[in-house]
XYZ file of C-alpha atoms in Angstrom:
603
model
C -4.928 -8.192 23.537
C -4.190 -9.282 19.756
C -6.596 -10.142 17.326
C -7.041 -13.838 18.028
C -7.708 -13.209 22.116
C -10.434 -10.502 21.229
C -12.445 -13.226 19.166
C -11.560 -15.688 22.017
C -13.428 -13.445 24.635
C -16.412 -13.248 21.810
C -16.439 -16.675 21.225
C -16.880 -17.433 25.008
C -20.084 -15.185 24.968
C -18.774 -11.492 26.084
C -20.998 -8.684 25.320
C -19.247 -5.854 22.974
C -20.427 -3.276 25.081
C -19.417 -4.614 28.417
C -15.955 -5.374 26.747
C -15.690 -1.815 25.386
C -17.488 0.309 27.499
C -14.641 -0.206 30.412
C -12.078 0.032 27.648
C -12.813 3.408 26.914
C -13.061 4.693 30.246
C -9.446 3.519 30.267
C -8.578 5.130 27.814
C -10.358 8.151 29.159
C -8.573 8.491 32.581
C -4.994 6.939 31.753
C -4.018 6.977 27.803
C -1.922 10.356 27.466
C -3.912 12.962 25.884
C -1.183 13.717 23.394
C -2.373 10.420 21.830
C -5.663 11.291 20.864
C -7.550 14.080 19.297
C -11.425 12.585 19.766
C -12.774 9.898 21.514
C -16.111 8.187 20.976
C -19.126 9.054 23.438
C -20.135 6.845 25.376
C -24.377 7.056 23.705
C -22.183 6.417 20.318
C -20.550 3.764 21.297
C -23.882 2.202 22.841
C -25.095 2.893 19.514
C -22.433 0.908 17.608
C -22.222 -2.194 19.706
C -26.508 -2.322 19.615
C -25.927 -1.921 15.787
C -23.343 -4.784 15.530
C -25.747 -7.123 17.910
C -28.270 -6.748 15.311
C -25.924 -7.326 12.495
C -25.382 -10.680 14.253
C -28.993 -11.494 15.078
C -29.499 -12.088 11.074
C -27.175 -15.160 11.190
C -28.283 -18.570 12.238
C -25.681 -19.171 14.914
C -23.237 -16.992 17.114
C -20.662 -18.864 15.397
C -21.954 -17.970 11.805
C -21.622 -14.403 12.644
C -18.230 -14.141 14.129
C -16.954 -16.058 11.179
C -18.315 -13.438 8.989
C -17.416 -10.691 11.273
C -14.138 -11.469 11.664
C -13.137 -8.230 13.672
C -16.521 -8.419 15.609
C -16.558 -6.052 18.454
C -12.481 -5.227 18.036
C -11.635 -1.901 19.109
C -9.225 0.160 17.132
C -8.136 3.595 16.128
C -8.053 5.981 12.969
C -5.221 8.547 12.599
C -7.020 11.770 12.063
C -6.563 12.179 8.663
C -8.735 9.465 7.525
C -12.596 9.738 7.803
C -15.230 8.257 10.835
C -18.204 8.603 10.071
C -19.286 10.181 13.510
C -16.109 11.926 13.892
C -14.685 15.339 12.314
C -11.424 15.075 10.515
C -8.839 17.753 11.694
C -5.452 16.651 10.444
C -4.476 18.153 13.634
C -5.525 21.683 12.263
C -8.181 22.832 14.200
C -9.357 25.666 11.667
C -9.251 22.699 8.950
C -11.681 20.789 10.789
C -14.606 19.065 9.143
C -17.515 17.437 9.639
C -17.522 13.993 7.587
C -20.323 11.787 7.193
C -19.210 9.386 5.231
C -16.395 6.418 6.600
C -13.105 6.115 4.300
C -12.570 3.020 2.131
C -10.518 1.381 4.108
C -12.611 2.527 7.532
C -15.778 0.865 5.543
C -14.327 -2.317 4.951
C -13.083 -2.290 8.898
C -16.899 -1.077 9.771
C -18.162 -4.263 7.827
C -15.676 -6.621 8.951
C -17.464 -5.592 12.696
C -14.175 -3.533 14.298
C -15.755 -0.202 15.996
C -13.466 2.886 15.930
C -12.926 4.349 19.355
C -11.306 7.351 18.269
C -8.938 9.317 16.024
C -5.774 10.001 16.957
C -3.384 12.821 16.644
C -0.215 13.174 14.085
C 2.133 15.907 12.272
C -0.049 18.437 11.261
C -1.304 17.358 7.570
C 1.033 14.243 7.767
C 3.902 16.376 7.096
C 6.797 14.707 9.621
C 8.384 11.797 10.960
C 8.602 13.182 14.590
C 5.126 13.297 16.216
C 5.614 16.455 17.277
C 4.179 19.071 14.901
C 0.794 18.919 16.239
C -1.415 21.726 18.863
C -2.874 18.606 20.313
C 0.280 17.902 21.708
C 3.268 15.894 21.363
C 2.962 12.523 22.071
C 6.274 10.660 23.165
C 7.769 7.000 22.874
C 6.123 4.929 25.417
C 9.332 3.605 26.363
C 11.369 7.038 26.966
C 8.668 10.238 27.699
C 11.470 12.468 26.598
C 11.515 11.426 23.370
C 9.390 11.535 20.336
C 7.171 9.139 19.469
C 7.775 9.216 16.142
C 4.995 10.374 13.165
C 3.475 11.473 11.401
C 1.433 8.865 12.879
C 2.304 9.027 16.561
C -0.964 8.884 17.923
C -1.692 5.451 16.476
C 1.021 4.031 17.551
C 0.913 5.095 21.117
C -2.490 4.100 21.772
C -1.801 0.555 20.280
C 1.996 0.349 22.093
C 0.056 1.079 25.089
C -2.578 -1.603 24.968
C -5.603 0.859 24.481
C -6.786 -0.921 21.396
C -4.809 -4.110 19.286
C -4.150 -2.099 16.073
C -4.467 1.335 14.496
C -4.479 3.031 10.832
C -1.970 5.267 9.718
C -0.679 6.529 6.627
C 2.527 6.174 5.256
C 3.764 8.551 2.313
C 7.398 8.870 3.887
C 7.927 6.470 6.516
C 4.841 8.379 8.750
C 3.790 4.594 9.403
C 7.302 2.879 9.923
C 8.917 5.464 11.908
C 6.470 5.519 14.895
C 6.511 1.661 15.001
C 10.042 1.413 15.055
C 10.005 3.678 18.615
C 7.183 2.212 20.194
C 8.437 -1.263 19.398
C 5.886 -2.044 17.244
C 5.039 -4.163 13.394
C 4.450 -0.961 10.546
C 3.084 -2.548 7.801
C 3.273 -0.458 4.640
C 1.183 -1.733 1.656
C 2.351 -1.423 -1.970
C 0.844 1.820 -3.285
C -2.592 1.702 -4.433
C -3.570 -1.850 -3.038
C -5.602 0.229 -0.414
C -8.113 2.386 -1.742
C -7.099 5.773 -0.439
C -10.701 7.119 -0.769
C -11.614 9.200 2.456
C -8.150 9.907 3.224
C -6.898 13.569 2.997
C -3.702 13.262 0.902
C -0.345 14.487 1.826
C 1.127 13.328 -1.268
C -1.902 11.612 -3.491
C 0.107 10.304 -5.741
C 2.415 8.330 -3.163
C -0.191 8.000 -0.142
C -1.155 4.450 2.102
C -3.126 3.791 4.525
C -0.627 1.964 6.904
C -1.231 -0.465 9.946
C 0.298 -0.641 13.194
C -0.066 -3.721 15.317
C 1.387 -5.884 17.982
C 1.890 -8.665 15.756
C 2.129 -9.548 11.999
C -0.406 -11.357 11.484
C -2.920 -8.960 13.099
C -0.888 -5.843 10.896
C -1.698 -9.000 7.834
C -5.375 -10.099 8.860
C -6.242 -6.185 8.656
C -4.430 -5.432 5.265
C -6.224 -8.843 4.375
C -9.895 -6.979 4.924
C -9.081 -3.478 3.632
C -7.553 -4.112 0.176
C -9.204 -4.111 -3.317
C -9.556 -2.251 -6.065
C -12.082 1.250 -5.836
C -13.356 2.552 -9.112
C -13.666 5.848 -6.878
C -10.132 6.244 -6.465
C -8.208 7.209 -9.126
C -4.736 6.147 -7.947
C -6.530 2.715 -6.826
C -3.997 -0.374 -8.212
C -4.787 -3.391 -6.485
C -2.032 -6.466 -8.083
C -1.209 -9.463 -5.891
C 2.173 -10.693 -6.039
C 3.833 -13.799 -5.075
C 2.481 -15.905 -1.673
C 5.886 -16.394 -0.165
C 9.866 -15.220 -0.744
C 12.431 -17.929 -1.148
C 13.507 -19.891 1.481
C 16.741 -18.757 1.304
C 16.985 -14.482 0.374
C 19.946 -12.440 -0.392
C 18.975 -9.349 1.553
C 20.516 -5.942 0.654
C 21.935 -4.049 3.211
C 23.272 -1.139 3.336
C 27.332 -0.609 2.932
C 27.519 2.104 5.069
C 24.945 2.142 7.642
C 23.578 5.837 8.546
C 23.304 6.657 12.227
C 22.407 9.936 14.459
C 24.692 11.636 16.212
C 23.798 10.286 19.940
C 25.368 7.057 20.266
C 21.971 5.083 21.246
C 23.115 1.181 20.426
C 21.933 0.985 17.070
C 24.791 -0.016 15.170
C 24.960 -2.882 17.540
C 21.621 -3.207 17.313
C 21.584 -3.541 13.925
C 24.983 -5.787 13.747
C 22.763 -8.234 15.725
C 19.573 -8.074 13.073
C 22.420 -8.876 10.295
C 23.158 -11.725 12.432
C 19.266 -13.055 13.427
C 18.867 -12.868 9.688
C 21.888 -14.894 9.053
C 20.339 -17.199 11.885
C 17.368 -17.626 9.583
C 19.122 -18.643 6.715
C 19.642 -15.709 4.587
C 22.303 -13.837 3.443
C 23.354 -10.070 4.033
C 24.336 -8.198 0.268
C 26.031 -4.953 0.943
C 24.729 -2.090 -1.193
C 25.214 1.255 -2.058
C 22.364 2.633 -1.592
C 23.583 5.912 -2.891
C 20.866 5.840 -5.522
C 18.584 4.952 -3.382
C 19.329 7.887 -1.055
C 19.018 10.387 -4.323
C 15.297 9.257 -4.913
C 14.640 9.797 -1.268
C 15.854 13.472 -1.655
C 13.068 14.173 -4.073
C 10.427 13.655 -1.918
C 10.819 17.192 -0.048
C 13.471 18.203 -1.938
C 11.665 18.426 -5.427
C 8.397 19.068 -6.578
C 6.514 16.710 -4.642
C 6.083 18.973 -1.997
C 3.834 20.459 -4.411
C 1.055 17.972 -3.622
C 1.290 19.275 -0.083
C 0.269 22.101 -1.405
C -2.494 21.406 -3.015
C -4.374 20.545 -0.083
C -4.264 23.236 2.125
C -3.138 25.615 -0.521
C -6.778 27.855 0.057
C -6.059 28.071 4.590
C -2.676 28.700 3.832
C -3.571 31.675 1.593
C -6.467 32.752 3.605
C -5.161 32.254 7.259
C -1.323 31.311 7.137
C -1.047 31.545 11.024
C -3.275 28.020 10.878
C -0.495 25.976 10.412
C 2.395 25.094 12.165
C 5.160 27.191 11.619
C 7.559 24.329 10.976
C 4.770 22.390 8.477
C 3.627 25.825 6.828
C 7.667 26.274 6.296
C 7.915 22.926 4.308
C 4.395 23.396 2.400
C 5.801 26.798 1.262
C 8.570 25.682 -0.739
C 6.079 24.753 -3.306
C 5.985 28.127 -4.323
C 9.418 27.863 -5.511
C 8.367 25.320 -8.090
C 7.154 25.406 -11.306
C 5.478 23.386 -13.547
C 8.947 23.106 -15.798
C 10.460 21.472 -12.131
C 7.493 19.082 -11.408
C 7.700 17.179 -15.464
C 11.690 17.078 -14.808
C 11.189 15.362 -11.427
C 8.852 13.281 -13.258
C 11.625 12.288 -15.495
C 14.085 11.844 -12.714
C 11.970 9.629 -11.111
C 10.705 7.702 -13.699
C 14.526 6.814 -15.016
C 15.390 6.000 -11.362
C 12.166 3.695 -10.934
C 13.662 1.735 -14.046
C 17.626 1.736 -13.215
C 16.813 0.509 -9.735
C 14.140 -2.318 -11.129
C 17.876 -4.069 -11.909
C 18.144 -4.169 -8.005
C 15.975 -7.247 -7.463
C 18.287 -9.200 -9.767
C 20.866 -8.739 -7.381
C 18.564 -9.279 -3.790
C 15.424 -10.703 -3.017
C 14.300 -8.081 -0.370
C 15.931 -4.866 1.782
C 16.379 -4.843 5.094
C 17.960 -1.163 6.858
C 17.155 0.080 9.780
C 13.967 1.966 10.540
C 15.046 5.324 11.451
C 18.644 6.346 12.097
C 18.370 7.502 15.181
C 15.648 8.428 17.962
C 15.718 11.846 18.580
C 14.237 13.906 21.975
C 11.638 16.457 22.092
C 14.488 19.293 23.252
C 16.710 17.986 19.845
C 13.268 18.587 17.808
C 12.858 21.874 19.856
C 16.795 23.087 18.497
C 16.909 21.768 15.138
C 13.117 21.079 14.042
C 14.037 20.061 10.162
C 17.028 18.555 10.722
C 16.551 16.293 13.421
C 13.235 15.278 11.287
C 14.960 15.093 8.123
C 17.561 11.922 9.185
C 14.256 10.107 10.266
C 13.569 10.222 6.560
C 16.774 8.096 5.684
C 15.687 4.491 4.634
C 11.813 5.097 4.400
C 11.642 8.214 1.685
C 12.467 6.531 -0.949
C 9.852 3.658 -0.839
C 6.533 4.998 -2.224
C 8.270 6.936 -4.714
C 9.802 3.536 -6.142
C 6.028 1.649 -5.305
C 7.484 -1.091 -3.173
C 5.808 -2.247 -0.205
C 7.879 -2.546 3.723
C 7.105 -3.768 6.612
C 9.045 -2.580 10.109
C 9.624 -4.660 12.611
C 11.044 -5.310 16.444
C 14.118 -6.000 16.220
C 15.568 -5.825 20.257
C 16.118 -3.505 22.640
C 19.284 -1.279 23.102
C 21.505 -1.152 26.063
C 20.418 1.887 26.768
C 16.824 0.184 26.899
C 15.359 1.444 23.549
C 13.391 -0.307 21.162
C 15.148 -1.045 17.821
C 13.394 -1.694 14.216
C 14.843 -2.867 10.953
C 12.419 -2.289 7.707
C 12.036 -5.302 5.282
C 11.469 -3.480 1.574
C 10.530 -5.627 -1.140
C 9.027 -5.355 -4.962
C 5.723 -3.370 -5.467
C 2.863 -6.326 -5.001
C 5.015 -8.731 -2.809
C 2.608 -7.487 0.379
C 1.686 -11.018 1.282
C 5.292 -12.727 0.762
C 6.746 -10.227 2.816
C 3.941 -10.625 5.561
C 5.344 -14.078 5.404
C 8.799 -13.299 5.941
C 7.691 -10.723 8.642
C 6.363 -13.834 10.710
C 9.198 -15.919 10.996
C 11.050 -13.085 11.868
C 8.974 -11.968 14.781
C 9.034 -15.607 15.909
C 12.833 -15.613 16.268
C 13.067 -12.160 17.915
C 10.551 -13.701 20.774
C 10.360 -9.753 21.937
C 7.131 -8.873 24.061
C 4.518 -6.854 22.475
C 4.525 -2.776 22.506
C 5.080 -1.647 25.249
C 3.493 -4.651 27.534
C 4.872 -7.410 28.931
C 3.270 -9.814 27.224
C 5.143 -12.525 24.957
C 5.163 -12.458 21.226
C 2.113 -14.897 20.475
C 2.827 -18.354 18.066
C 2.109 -17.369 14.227
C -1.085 -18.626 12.407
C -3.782 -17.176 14.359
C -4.588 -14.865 11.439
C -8.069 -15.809 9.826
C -7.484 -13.889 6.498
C -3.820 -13.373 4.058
C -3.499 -10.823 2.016
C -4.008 -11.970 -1.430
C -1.462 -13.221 -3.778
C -1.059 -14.679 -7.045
C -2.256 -18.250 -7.320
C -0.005 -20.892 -7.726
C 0.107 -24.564 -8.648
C 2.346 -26.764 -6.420
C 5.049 -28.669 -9.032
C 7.291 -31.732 -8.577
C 10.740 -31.243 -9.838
C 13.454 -34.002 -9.663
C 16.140 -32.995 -11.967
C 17.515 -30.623 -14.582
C 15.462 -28.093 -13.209
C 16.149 -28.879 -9.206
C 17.728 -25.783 -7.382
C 20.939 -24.970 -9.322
C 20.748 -27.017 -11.965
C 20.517 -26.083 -15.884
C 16.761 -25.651 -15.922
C 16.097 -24.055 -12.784
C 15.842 -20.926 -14.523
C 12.664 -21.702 -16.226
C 11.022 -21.824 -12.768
C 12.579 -19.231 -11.237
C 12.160 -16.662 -14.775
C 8.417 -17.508 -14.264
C 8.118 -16.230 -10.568
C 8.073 -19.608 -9.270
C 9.213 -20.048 -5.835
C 10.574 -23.163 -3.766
C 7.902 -24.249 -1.339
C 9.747 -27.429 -0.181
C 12.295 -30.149 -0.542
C 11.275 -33.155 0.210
C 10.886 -36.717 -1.181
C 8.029 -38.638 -3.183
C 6.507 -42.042 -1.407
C 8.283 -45.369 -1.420
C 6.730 -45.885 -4.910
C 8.889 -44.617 -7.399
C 12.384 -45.523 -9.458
C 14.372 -42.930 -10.949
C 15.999 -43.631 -14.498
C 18.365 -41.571 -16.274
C 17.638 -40.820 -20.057
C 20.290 -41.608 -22.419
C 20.809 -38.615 -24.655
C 18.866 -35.954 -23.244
C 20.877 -32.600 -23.278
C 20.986 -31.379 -20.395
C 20.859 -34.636 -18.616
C 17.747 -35.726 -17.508
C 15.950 -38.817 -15.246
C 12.801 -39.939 -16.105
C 10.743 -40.966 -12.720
C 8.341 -43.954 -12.908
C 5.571 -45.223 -10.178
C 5.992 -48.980 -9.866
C 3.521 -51.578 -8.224
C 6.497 -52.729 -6.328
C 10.508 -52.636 -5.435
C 9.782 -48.571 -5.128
C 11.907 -46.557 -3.208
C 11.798 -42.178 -1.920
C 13.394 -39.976 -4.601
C 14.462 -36.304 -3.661
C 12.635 -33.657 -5.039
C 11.572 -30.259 -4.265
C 7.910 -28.366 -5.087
C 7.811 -25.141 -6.597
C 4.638 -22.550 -6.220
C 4.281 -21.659 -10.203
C 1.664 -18.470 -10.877
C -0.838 -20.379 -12.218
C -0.654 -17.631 -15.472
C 2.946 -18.789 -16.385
C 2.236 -22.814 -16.411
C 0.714 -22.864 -19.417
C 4.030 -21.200 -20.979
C 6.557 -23.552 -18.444
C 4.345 -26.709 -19.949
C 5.355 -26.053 -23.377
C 8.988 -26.097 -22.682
C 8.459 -30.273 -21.833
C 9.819 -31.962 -24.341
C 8.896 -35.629 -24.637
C 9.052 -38.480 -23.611
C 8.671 -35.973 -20.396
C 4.978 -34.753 -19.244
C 3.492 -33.176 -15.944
C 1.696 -36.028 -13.994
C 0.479 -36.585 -10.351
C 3.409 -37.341 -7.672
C 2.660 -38.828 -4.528
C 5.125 -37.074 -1.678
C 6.628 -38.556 1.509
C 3.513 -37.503 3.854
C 1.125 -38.953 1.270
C -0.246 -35.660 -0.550
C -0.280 -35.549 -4.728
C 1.110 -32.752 -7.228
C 1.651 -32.353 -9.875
C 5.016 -33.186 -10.720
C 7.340 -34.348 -13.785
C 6.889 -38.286 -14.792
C 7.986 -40.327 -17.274
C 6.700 -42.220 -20.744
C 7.400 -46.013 -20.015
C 8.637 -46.762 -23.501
C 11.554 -44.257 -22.990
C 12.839 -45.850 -19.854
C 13.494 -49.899 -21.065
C 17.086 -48.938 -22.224
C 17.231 -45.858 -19.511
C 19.963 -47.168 -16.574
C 18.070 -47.148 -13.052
C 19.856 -44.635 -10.559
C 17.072 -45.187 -8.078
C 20.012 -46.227 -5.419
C 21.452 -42.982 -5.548
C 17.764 -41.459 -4.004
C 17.860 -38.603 -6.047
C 19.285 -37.004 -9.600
C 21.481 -34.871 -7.686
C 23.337 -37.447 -5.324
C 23.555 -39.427 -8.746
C 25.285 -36.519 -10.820
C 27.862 -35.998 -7.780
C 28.710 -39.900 -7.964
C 29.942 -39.796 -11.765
C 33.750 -39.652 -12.446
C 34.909 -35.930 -12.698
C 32.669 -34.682 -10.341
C 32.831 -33.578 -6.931
């Protein structure tokens, strides 16, 4: 069940308890035990629906409260590194385990919105792996292929939501730990932009890089979720909450990579991901070829610099007091932290921070990243023989994200011939959450694949009730010099403006071309009568750079109102009347551009 048929069944009268109550016996008697590390009691869950009820006694109608409950009575589940109140935190070490009594940020915000945690679920010991498999609560596996890893660190999550038991999960994400999992359990991974969740409550694996992640069926459940969890927290230190833009462009250059990386068992995914090169082309967009060489270097600092260093600091006083604690495998990575020194952590710092501003010059050449989401799917005897390297590829195209503080989202992306779920990654610019959310929709709609690991259909977009936030915008009315590709566009598109829509203004208007205007200009003019449609297109313009677009007008132009084709008004460029009596009328042409291709010299 997604988001939207969970309210249905609430909005039809359903009890929460007689909803949940068989939903966690479920879980109880089928969901692999790999999955989870605790479950919720069946007194506490009582408890927690009785609580909610009385929540939504204090609102005048039924209605009123699911509207301000908008996860009322949704089940879900918390990767075990993140705090319940109710439930210990282990990080799948059982001699770390702790009693917390307090929820996490993000778990608060969840609590409020009226979702009730079923459980915590397990992962790579302390978040430290992309397999699943580092865990003593077992190793969960793709539930599409039991031989083969589910992927992690958050595995758990991901199983339990691939499965049905609940319609989304929390992760974290430092390396790919949210991405990777979703990818093999044919799932949406939605990585925020670091900092826009408050990662208060959550035990770090890397502070300075962690998220709290979301797995879902759908994108705009994985959306509605990041939606009610984000904000800034003056009690986290590393808290940076920044909308970006609403929406990409229509049309994106997306960088791909040049050389594709895949594993060594031939699985389908180069044809796999020849046919997401060729959905995206489907949509519009265009495939950039990249090295992504530099790309690949940042990625190597992650565990092969000083970061592993803030591993360290977490479980630095159990590793020196009881080494045996950890998992061999996770203890060996943590370890190399010795080997640092605080000489090797300030010249990673300057490594980094040159790479973060050579590769800010990428997003003049693409709008958005798209690679595949791991480079191969390794099985359980593979991690068995070759524990760090067969984890290590995993690593390829999601290290390098946090350390760069862009946001991603994974998606479906179709199924193998050898009957495996493939994912592609979308990365785009720190902030650009909600744009890329966007994107993440349409694609899903084309791809039409069934949710998880049911058989249930992808559902029609727009059932989310909340978006993460974005910039605000004003909605402007171009019909010339500053029309996609011509001399001006620049000033929209230097501003972070992006196209919403071409279209065409009512039957009201003529069109007039100013004589000595450099560049060439029209003038547009409402008339009483003899009006005809004049192409334009509407650009979303951050509402902080209009002020600074306006003062590049010069007269006899000004921003009016603009009546469109399907009635609406926005602001848009008009025209003085005095500067149009000796301006010639190009009206017949429908639009500046069809008039500019019909004078001599041009084709």
């Amino acid at each position: 069940m997604t988001l939207a048929e969970w309210r249905r069944a609430y909005r039809e009268g359903a009890a929460p308890l007689d909803l949940l109550a068989p939903r966690l016996a479920r879980i109880q008697a089928d969901s692999p035990p790999a999955a989870w590390i605790s479950l919720i009691g069946a007194d506490a869950l009582k408890a927690c629906t009785d609580a909610l009820l009385e929540r939504a006694a204090t609102y005048a109608t039924r209605d009123a409260a699911l509207a301000a409950m908008p996860l009322f009575g949704v089940p879900y589940a918390v990767k075990d590194n993140i705090d319940v109140a109710g439930f210990p935190t282990t990080a799948a070490c059982p001699a770390f385990e702790r009693v917390v009594s307090a929820d996490a940020f993000a778990v608060a915000r969840l609590r409020e919105a009226g979702a009730i945690c079923l459980g915590k679920t397990n992962l790579d010991q302390f978040a430290t792996g992309l397999s699943g498999a580092r865990s003593p609560y077992g190793r969960p596996s793709s539930v599409f292929a039991g031989e083969r890893v589910s992927g992690g660190s958050s595995s758990g999550s991901a199983v339990v939501v691939a499965r049905g038991d609940v319609p989304f999960a929390l992760g974290t994400d430092t390396a790919g730990s949210g991405r990777v999992p979703a990818g093999f359990n044919n799932l949406v991974g939605l990585k925020p932009t670091p900092g826009r969740v408050s990662t208060a409550g959550v035990l770090p694996a890397c502070r300075s890089l962690d998220c709290v992640s979301v797995l879902a069926l759908t994108v705009d459940d994985a959306a509605e979720v990041l939606a009610l969890m984000e904000g800034s927290d003056a009690d986290d230190a590393y808290s940076a909450f920044a909308p970006g833009p609403a929406q990409l462009k229509r049309s994106l250059r997306v960088g791909v990579p040049g050389r594709p990386v895949f594993g060594p068992e031939d699985l389908g995914y180069a044809a796999a991901f020849d046919a997401a090169l060729q959905r995206l082309a489907t949509l519009g967009h265009t495939a950039v070829p990249l090295d992504f060489g530099p790309l690949l270097a940042v990625a190597e600092l992650l565990y092969g610099g000083p970061w592993v260093a803030e591993r360290h600091a977490v479980v630095q006083p159990l590793l020196d007091a009881n080494p045996a604690a950890l998992d061999p495998t996770v203890r060996g990575i943590v370890e190399q932290a010795r080997g640092f020194t605080a000489t090797d952590a300030f010249r990673g710092s300057y490594q980094l921070h040159a790479a973060q501003r050579s590769l800010a010059a990428l997003w003049q050449q693409v709008d958005a990243l798209m690679v595949p989401t791991a480079p191969h799917h390794p099985r359980h005897v593979d991690l068995d023989a070759e524990p760090l390297k067969a984890n290590a590829l995993l690593g390829t195209y999601t290290n390098f994200v946090n350390l760069l503080g862009w946001c991603a989202l994974a998606l479906p992306s179709g199924m193998t011939a050898q009957g495996l779920p493939f994912g592609v990654t979308f990365i785009a610019p720190g902030g650009a959450d909600a744009a890329l959310a966007r994107f993440g929709q349409a694609w899903q709609t084309r791809t039409g694949l069934r949710l998880g690991g049911t058989t249930a259909p992808c559902p029609q977009p727009g059932t989310a009730l909340r978006w993460p936030a974005s910039l605000a915008t004003l909605p402007i009315a171009v019909v010339g010099a500053h029309l996609s590709g011509m001399p001006l566009n620049g000033q929209l598109t230097s501003r972070g403006a992006m196209l919403r829509e071409a279209t065409t203004t009512a039957p009201h208007y003529r069109l007039f071309a100013l004589p000595g205007t450099t560049p060439p200009k029209p003038g547009l003019q409402r008339v009483a009568s003899g009006g005809t449609a004049i192409a334009l297109e509407v650009w979303d313009v951050p509402s902080s750079t209009v002020g600074s677009f306006l003062a590049l007008i010069p007269p006899p132009l000004g921003l009016g109102s603009v009546e469109l084709a399907d009635g609406r008004w926005v602001h848009g460029f008009i025209c003085e009347g005095h500067a149009l009596t000796d301006a010639r009328d190009v009206s017949a042409f429908g639009g500046w551009r069809a008039y500019l291709q019909s004078l001599p010299g041009t084709r």
